[in-house]
PDB file of C-alpha atoms in Angstrom:
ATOM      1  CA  UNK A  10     -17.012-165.222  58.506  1.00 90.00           C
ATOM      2  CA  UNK A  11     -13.454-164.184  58.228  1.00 93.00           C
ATOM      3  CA  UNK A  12     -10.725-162.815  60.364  1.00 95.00           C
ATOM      4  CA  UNK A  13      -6.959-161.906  60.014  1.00 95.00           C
ATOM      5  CA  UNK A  14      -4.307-162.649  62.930  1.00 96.00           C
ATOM      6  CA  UNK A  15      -1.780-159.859  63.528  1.00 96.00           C
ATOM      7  CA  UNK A  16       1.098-159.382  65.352  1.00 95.00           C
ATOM      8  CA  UNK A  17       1.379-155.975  66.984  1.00 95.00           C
ATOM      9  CA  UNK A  18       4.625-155.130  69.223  1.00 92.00           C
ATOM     10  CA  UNK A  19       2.829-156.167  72.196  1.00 92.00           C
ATOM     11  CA  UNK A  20      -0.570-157.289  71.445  1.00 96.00           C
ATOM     12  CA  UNK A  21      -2.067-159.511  69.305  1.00 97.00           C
ATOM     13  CA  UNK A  22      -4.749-158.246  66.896  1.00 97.00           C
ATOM     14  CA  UNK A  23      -7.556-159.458  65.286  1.00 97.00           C
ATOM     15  CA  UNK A  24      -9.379-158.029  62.185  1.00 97.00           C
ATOM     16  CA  UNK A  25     -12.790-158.559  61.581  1.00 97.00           C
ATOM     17  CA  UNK A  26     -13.344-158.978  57.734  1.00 96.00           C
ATOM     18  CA  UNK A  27     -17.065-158.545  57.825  1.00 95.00           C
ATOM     19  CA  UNK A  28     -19.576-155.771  57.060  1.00 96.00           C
ATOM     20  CA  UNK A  29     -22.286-157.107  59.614  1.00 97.00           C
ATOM     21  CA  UNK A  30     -21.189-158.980  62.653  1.00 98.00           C
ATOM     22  CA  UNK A  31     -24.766-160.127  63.653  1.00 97.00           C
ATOM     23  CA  UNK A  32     -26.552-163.510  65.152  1.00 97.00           C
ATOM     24  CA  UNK A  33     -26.170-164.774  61.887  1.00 96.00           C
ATOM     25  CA  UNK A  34     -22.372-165.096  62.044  1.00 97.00           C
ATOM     26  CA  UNK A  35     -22.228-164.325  65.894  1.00 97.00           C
ATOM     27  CA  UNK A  36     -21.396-167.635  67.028  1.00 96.00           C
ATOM     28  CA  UNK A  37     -18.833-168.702  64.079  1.00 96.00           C
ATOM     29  CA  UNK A  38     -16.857-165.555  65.262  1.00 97.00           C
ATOM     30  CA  UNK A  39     -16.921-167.030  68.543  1.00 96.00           C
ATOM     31  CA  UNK A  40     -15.507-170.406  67.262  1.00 95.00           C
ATOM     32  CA  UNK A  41     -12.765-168.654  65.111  1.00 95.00           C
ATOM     33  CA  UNK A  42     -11.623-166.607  67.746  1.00 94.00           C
ATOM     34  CA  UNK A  43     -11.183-169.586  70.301  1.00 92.00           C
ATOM     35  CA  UNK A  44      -9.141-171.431  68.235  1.00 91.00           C
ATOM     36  CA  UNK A  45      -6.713-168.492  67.601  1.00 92.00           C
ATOM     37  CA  UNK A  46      -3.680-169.606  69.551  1.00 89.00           C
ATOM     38  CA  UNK A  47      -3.035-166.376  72.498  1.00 91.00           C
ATOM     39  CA  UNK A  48       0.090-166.845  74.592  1.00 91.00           C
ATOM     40  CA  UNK A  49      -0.816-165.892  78.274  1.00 92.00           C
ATOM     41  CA  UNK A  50      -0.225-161.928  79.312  1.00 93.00           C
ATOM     42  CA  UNK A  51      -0.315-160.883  75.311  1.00 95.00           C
ATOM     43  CA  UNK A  52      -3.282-158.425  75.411  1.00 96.00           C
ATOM     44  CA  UNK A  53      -5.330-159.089  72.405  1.00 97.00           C
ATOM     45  CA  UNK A  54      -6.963-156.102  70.288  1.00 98.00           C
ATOM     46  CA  UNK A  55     -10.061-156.591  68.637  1.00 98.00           C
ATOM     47  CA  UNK A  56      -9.961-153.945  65.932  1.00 98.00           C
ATOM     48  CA  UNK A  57     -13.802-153.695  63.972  1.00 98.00           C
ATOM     49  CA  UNK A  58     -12.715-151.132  61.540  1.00 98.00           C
ATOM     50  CA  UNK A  59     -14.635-153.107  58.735  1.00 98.00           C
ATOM     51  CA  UNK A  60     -17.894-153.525  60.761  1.00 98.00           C
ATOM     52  CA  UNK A  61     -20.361-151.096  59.723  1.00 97.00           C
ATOM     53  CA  UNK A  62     -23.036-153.090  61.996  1.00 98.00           C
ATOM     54  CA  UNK A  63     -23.039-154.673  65.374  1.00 98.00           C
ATOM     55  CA  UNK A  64     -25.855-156.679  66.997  1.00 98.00           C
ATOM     56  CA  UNK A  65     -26.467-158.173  70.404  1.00 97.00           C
ATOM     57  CA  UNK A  66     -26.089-161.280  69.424  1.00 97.00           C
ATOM     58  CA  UNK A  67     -22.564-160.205  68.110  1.00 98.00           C
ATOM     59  CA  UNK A  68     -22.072-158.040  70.961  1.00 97.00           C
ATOM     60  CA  UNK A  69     -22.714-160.896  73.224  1.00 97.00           C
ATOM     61  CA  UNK A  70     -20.214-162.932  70.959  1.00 97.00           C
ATOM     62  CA  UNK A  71     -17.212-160.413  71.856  1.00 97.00           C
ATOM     63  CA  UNK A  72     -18.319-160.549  75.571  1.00 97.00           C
ATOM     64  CA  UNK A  73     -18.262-164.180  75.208  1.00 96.00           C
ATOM     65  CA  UNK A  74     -14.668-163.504  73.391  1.00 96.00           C
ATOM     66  CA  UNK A  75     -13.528-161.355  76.231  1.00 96.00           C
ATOM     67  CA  UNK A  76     -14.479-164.443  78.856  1.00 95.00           C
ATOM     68  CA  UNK A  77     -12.738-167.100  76.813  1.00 94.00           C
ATOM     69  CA  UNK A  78      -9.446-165.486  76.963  1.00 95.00           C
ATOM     70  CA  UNK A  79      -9.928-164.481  80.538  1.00 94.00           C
ATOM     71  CA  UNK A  80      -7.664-162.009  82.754  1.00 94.00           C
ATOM     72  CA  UNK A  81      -4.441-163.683  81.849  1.00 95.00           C
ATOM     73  CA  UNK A  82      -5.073-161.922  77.783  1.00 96.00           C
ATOM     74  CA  UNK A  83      -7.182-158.519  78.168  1.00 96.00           C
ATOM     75  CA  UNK A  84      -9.333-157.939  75.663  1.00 97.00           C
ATOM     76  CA  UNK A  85      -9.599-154.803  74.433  1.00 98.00           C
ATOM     77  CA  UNK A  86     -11.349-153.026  71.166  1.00 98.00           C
ATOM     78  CA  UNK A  87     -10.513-150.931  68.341  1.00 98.00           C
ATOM     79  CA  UNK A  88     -12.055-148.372  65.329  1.00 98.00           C
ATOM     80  CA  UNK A  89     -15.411-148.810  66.095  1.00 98.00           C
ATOM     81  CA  UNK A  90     -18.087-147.096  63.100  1.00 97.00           C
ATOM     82  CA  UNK A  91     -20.415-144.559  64.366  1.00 96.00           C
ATOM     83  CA  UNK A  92     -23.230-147.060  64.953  1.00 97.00           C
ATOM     84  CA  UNK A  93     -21.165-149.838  66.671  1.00 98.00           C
ATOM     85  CA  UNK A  94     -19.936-146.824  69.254  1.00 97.00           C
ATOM     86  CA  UNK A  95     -23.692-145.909  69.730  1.00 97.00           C
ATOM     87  CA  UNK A  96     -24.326-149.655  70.255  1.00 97.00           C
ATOM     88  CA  UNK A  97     -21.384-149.845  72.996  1.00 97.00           C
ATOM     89  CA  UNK A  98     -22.994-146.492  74.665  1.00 97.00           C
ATOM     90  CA  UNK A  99     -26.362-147.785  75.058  1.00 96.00           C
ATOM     91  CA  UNK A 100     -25.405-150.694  76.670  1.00 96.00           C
ATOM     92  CA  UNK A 101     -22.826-148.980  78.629  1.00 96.00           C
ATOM     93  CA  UNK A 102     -20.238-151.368  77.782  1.00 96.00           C
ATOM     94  CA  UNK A 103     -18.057-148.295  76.757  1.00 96.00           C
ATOM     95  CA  UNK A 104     -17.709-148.362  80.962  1.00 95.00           C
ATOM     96  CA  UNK A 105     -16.331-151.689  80.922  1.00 93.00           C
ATOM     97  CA  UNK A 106     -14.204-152.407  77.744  1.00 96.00           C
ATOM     98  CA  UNK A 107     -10.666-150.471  77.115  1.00 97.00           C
ATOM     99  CA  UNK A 108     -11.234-148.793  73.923  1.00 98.00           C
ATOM    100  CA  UNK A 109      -8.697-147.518  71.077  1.00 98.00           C
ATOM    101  CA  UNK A 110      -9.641-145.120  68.193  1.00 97.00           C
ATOM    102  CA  UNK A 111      -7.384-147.433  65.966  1.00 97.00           C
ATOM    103  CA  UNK A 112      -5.533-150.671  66.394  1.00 97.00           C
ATOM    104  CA  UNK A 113      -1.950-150.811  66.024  1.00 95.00           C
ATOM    105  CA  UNK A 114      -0.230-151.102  62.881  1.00 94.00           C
ATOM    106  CA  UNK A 115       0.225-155.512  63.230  1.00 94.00           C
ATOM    107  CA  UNK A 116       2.396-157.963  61.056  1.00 93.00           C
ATOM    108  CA  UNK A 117      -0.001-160.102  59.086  1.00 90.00           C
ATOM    109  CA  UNK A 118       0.278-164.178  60.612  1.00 88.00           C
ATOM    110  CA  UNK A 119      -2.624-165.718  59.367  1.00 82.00           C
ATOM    111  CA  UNK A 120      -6.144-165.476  58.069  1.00 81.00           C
ATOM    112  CA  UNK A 121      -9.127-167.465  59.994  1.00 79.00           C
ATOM    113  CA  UNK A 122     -12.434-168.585  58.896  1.00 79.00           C
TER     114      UNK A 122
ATOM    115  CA  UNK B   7     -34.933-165.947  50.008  1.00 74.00           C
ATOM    116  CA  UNK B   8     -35.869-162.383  50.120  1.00 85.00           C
ATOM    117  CA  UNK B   9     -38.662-160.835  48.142  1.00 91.00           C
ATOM    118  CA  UNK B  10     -39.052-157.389  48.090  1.00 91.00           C
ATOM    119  CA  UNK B  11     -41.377-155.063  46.591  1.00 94.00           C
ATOM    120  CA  UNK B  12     -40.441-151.099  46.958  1.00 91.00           C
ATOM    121  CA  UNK B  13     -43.218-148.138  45.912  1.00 91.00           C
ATOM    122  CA  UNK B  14     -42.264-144.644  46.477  1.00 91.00           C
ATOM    123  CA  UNK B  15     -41.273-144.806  50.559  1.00 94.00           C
ATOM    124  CA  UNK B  16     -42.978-147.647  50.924  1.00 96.00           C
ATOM    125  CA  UNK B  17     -41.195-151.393  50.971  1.00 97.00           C
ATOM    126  CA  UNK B  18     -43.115-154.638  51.257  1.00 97.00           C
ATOM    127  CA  UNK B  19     -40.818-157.706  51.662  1.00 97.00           C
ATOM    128  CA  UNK B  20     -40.900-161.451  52.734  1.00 97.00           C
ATOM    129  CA  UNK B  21     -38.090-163.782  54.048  1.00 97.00           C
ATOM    130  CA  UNK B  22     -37.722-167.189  55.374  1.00 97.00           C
ATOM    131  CA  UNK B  23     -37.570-167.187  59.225  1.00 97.00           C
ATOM    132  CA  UNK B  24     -33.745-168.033  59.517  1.00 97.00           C
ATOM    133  CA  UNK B  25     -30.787-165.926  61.023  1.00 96.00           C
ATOM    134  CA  UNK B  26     -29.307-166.064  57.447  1.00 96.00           C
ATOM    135  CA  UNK B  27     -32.158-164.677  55.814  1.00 97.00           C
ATOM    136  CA  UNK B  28     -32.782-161.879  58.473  1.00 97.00           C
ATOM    137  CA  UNK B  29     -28.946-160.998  57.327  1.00 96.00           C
ATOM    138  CA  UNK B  30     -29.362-161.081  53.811  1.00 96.00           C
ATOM    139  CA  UNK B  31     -32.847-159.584  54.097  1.00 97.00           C
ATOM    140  CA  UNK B  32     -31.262-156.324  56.239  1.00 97.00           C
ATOM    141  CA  UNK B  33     -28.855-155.911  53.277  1.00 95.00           C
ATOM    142  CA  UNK B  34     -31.681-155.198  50.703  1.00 95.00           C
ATOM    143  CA  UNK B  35     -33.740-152.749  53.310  1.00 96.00           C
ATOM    144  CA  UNK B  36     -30.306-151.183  53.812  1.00 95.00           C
ATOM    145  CA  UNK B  37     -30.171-150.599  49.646  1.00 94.00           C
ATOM    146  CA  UNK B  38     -34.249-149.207  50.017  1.00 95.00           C
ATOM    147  CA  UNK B  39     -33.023-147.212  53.089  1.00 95.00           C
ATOM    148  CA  UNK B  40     -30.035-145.343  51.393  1.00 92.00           C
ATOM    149  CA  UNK B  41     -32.070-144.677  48.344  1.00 92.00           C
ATOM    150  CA  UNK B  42     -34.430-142.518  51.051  1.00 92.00           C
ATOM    151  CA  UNK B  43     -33.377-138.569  51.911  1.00 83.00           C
ATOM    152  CA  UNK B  44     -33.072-140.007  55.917  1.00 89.00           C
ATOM    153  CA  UNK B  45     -29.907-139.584  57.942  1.00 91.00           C
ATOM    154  CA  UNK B  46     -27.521-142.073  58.603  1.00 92.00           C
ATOM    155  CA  UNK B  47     -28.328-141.991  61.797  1.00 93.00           C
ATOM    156  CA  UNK B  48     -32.262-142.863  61.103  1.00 95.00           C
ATOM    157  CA  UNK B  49     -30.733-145.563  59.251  1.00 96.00           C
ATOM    158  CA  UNK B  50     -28.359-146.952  61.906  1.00 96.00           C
ATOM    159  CA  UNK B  51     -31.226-147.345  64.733  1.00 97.00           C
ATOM    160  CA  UNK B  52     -33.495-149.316  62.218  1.00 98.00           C
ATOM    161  CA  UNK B  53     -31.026-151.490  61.658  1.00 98.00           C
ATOM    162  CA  UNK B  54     -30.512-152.510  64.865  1.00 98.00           C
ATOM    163  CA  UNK B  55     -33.766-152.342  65.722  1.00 98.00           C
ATOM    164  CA  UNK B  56     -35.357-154.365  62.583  1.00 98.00           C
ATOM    165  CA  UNK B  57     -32.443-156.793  62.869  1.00 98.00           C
ATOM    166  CA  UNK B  58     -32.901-157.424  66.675  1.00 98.00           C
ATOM    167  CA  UNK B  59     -36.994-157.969  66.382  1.00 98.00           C
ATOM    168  CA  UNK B  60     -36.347-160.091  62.969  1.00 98.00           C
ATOM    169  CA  UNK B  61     -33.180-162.308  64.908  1.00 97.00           C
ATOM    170  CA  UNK B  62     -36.010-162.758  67.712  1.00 96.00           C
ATOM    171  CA  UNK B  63     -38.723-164.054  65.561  1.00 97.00           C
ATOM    172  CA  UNK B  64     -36.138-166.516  63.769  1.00 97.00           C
ATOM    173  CA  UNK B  65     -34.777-168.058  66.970  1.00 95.00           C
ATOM    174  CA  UNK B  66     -37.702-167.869  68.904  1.00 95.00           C
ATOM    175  CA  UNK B  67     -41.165-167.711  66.920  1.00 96.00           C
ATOM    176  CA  UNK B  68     -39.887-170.472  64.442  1.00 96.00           C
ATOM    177  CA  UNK B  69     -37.664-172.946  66.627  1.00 92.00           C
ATOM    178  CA  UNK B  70     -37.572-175.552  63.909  1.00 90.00           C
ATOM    179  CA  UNK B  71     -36.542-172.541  61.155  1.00 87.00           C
ATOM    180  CA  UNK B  72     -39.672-173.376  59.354  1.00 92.00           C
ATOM    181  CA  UNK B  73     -41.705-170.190  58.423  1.00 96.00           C
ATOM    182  CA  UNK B  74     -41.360-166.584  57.080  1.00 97.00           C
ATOM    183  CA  UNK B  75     -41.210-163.015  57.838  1.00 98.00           C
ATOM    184  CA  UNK B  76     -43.238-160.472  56.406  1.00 98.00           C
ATOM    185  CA  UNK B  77     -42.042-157.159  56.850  1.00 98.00           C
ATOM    186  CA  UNK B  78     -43.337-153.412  55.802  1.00 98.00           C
ATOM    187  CA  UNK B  79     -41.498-150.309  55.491  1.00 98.00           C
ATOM    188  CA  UNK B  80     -43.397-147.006  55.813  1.00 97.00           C
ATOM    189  CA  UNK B  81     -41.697-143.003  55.606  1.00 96.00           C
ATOM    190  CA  UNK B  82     -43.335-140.077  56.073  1.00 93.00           C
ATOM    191  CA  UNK B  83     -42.073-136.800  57.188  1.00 90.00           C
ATOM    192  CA  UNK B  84     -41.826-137.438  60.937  1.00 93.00           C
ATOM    193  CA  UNK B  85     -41.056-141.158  61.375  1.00 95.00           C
ATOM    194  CA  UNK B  86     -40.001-144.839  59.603  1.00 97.00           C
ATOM    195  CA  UNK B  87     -42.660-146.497  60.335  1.00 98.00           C
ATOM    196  CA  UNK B  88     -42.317-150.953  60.408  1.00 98.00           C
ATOM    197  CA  UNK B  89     -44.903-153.738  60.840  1.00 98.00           C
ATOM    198  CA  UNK B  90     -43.162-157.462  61.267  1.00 98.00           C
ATOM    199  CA  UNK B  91     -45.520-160.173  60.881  1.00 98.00           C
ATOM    200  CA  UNK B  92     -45.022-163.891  61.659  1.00 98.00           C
ATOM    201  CA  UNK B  93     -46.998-166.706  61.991  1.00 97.00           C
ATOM    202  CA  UNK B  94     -44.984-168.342  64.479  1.00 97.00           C
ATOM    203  CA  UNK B  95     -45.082-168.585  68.360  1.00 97.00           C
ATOM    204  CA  UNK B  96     -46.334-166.298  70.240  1.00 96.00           C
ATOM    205  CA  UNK B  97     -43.692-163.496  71.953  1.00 91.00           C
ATOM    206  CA  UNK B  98     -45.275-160.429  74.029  1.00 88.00           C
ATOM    207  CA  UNK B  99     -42.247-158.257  74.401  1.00 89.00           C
ATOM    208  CA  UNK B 100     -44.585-155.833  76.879  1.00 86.00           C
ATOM    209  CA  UNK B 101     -42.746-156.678  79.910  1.00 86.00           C
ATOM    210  CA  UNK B 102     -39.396-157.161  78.401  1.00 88.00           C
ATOM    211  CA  UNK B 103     -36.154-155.279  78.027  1.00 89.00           C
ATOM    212  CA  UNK B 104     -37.328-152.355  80.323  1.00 87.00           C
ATOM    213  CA  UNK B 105     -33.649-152.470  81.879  1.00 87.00           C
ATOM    214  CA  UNK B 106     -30.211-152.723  80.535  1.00 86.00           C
ATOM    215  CA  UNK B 107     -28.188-155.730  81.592  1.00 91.00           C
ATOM    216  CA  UNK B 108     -25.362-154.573  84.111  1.00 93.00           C
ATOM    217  CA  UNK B 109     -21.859-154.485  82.275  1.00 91.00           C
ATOM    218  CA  UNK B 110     -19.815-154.954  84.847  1.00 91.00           C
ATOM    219  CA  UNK B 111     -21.582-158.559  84.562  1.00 91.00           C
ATOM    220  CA  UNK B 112     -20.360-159.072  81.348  1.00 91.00           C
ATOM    221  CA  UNK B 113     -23.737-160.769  80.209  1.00 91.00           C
ATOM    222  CA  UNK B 114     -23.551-162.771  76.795  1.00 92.00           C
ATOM    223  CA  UNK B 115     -27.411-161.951  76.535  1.00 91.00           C
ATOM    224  CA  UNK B 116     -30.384-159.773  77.470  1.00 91.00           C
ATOM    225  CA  UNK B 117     -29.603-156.907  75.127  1.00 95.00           C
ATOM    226  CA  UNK B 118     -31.833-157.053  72.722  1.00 95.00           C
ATOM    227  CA  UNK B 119     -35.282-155.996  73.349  1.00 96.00           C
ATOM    228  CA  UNK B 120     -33.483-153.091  75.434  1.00 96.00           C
ATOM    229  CA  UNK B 121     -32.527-151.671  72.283  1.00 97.00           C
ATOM    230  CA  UNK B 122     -35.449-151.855  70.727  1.00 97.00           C
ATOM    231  CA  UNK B 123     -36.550-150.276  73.150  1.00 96.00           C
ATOM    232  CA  UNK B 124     -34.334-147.141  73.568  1.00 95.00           C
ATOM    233  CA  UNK B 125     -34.433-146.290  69.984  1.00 96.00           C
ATOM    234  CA  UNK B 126     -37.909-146.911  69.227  1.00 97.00           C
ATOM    235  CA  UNK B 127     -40.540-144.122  69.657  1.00 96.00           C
ATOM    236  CA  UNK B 128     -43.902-146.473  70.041  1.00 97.00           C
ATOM    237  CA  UNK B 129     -43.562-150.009  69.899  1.00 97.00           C
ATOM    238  CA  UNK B 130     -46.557-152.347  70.061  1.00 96.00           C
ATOM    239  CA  UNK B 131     -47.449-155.556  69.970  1.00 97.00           C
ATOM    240  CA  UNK B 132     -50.299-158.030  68.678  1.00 96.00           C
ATOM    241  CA  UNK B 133     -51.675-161.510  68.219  1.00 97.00           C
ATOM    242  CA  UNK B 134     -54.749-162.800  66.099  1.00 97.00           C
ATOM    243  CA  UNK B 135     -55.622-165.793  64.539  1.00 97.00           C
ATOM    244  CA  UNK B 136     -52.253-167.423  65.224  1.00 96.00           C
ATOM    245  CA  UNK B 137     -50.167-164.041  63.565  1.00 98.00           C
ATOM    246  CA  UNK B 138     -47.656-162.083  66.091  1.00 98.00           C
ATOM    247  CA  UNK B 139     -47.801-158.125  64.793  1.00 98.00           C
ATOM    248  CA  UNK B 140     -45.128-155.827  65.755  1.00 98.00           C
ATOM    249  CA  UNK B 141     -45.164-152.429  65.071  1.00 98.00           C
ATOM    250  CA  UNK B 142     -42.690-149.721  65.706  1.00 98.00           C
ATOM    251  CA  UNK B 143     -41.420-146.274  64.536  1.00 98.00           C
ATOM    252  CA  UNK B 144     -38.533-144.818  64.803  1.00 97.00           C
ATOM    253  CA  UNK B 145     -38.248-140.745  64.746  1.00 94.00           C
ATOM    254  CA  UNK B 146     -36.117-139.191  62.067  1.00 90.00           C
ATOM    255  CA  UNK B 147     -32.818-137.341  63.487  1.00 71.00           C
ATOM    256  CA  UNK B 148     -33.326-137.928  67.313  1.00 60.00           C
ATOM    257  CA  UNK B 149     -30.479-138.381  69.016  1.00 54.00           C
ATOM    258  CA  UNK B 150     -30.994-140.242  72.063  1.00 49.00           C
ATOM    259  CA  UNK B 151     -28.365-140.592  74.452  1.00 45.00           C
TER     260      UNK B 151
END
């Protein structure tokens, strides 16, 4: 399980570097994510452009994401694939989360795994 | 370990009962799958759907990771048709998942047999002599909503 750490003017954003963000890898992604360093009031964008396939288990994970960083760093989520957007319909958590077609372009500051 | 025996539209396939396995297991259906004439979308739902059922038997049916998953592909001109077999403890999903967990909660859980659920057409489930059956099938090119 891999991410990369971006800089974006005003957001931080996070790259998942994985195909299949599943229960298999659900709770690693969890682990890498809390100890990404998040100054309070920088909204962080989690951009999934490489994730072909979403689970709940990983869905949970990025719920559990979103409650980690809490209201002080929004959470919000970017280039989803045609079956992770179905995945966010059915579960209606296209009502809840802020959504972007694309993230913004971000200054590379370090990979996490 | 994943074995995996494919015949015409038909895949037979075993792997150990671990969340690892499920994953590395969905990436060899997914090679079967895209070898089929079926749309992406047909695709897309049984992967979610195979992965949440096999993710259930691997946490649940074998606590102490100890067992394996048997698993059957079937396409014919209406449906994909999958059997899951496990010899681990028993799980009757008849009462479960019938409602979507409220997002304004922000739950971390309780997804899963909801989508099976939504994107299955029948669904059923069995127990004899110690082995949990689950069938489902999943209708080519529906689009639910």
């Amino acid at each position: 399980m891999q991410v990369m750490v971006g800089q974006a003017e005003d957001a931080l954003v996070i790259t998942v570097l994985e195909s299949r963000l599943d229960a298999a890898v659900a709770i690693s992604f969890k682990d890498i994510v809390r100890d990404v360093t998040i100054p309070d009031g920088m909204r962080v964008i989690l951009d999934l452009k490489q994730v072909e396939f979403l689970d709940s288990s990983g869905l949970g994970a990025i719920v559990g994401v979103m409650k980690l960083l809490g209201p002080e760093r929004p959470l919000e989520i970017a280039a989803l694939s045609p079956p992770v957007r179905k995945l966010f319909r059915l579960t209606r958590m296209d009502t809840v989360f802020r959504l972007h077609d694309h993230a913004p372009p971000a200054q590379e500051i370090r990979a996490a795994e | 370990m994943v074995d995996l025996i494919a015949t015409g539209t038909d895949l037979h396939g075993t792997c150990r009962g671990r969340l690892l396995d499920v994953r590395k297991a969905m990436q060899r259906v997914e090679r079967f799958m895209l070898a089929q004439d079926v749309a992406p979308e047909t695709w897309d739902d049984l992967n979610l759907v195979m992965s949440e059922a096999m993710t259930n038997i691997a946490r649940h049916a074998y606590p102490d990771q100890e067992g394996s998953i048997g698993f059957h592909l079937h396409l014919d001109q209406t449906a994909v048709r999958c059997c899951l077999v496990d010899s681990g403890i028993a799980f009757d999903p008849s009462s479960t998942g019938r409602a979507a967990p409220e997002p304004s909660a922000f739950p971390e859980g309780g997804y899963g047999w909801f989508l099976v659920r939504s994107l299955t057409d029948t669904l059923s489930y069995n127990r004899k002599d110690g082995v949990n059956t689950l069938r489902f099938s999943i209708l080519h090119g529906v689009t639910r909503p």
